[in-house]
GROMACS .gro file of C-alpha atoms in nm:
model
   88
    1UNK     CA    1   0.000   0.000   0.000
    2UNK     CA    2   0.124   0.336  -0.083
    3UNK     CA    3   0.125   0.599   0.144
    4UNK     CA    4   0.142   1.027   0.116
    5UNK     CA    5   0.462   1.152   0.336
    6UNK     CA    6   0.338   1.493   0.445
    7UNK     CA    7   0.622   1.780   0.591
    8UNK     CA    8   0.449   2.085   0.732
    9UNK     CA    9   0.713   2.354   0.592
   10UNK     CA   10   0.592   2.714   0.638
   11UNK     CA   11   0.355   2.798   0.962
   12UNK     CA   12   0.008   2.857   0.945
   13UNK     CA   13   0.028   3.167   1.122
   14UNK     CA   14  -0.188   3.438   1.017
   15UNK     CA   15  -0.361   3.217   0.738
   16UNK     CA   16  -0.767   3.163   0.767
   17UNK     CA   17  -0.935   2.937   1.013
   18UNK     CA   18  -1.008   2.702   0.695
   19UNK     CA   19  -0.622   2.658   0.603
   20UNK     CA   20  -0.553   2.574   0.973
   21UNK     CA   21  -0.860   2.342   1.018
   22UNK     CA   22  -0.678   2.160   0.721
   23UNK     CA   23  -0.376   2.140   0.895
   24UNK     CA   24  -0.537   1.983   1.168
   25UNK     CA   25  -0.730   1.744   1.004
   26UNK     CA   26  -0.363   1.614   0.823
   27UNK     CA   27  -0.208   1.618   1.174
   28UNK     CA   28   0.065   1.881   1.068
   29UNK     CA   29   0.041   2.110   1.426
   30UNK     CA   30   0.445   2.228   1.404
   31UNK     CA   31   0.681   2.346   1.132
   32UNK     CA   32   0.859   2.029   1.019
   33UNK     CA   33   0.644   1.777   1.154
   34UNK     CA   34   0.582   1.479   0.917
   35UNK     CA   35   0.280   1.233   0.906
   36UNK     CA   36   0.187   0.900   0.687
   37UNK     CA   37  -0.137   0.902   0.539
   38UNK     CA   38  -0.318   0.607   0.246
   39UNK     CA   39  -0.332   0.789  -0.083
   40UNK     CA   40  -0.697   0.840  -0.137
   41UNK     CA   41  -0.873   1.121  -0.327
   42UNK     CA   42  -1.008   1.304   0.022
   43UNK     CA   43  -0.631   1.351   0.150
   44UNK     CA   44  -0.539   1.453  -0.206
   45UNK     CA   45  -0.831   1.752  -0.173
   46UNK     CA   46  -0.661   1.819   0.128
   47UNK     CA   47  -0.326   1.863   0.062
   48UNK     CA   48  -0.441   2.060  -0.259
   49UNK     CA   49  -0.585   2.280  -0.023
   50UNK     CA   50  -0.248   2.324   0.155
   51UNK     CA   51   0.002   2.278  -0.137
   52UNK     CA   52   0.169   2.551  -0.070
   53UNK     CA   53   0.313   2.499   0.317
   54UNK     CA   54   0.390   2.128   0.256
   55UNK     CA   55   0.587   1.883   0.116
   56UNK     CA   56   0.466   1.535  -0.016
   57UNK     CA   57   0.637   1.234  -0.159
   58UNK     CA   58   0.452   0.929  -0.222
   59UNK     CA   59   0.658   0.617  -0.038
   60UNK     CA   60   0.595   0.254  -0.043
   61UNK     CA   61   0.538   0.197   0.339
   62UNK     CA   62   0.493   0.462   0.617
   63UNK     CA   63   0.762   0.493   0.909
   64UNK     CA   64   0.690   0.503   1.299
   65UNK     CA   65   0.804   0.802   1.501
   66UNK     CA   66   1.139   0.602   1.679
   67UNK     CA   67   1.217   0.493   1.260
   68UNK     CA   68   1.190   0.849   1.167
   69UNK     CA   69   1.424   0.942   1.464
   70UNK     CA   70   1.689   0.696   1.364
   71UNK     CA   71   1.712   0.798   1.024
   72UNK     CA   72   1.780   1.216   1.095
   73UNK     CA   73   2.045   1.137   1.424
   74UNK     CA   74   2.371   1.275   1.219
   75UNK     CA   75   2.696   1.022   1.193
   76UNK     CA   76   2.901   1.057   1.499
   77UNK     CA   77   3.190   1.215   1.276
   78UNK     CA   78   3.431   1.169   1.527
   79UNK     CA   79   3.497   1.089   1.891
   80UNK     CA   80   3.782   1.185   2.162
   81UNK     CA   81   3.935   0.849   2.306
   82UNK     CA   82   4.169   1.009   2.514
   83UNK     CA   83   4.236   1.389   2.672
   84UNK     CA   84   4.584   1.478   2.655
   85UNK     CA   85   4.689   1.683   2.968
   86UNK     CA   86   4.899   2.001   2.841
   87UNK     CA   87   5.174   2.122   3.043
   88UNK     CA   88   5.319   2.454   3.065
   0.00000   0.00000   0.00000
C-alpha cells in the first residue's frame, strides 16, 4: 500500500481558520512535523488545499516516530578516546 509523506514547511500563522482546520485534520500542528497518510482522493483535496506549506512524496510503506528518529540522528563524525593533559 502506498502511502502520502506529508512535511508541514511554512507555519500557518496568520492564514484563515479554513487553512488551519486543514492542517489539523492532516495532523501537521508544528513546522517540520511529518505524518503518513493512504493515498486516497479526500487527502489529495486536502493537501491541494495546503500545497503551498507542505511537502509530499509518495513512499511505499509509512515509518513510525522512533524509525523516523533513527534515520535524521547525524553520523558521529568523530569521537575523543583520550584527553591529553597540556603542560606549561
Amino acid at each position: 500500500m502506498a502511502y502520502f509523506r506529508i512535511t508541514l514547511l511554512r507555519s500557518a500563522i496568520g492564514l484563515p481558520e479554513k487553512t488551519r482546520g486543514v492542517l489539523a485534520a492532516l495532523g501537521l500542528r508544528k513546522r517540520m512535523r511529518t505524518v503518513f497518510h493512504p493515498v486516497s482522493q479526500s487527502v489529495a483535496g486536502q493537501i491541494f488545499r495546503v500545497k503551498e506549506l507542505v511537502d509530499v512524496q509518495e513512499v511505499e510503506h509509512a515509518l513510525t516516530r522512533k524509525e523516523q528518529h533513527e534515520l535524521r540522528k547525524p553520523d558521529p563524525g568523530f569521537f575523543v578516546e583520550k584527553r591529553v593533559n597540556q603542560q606549561k
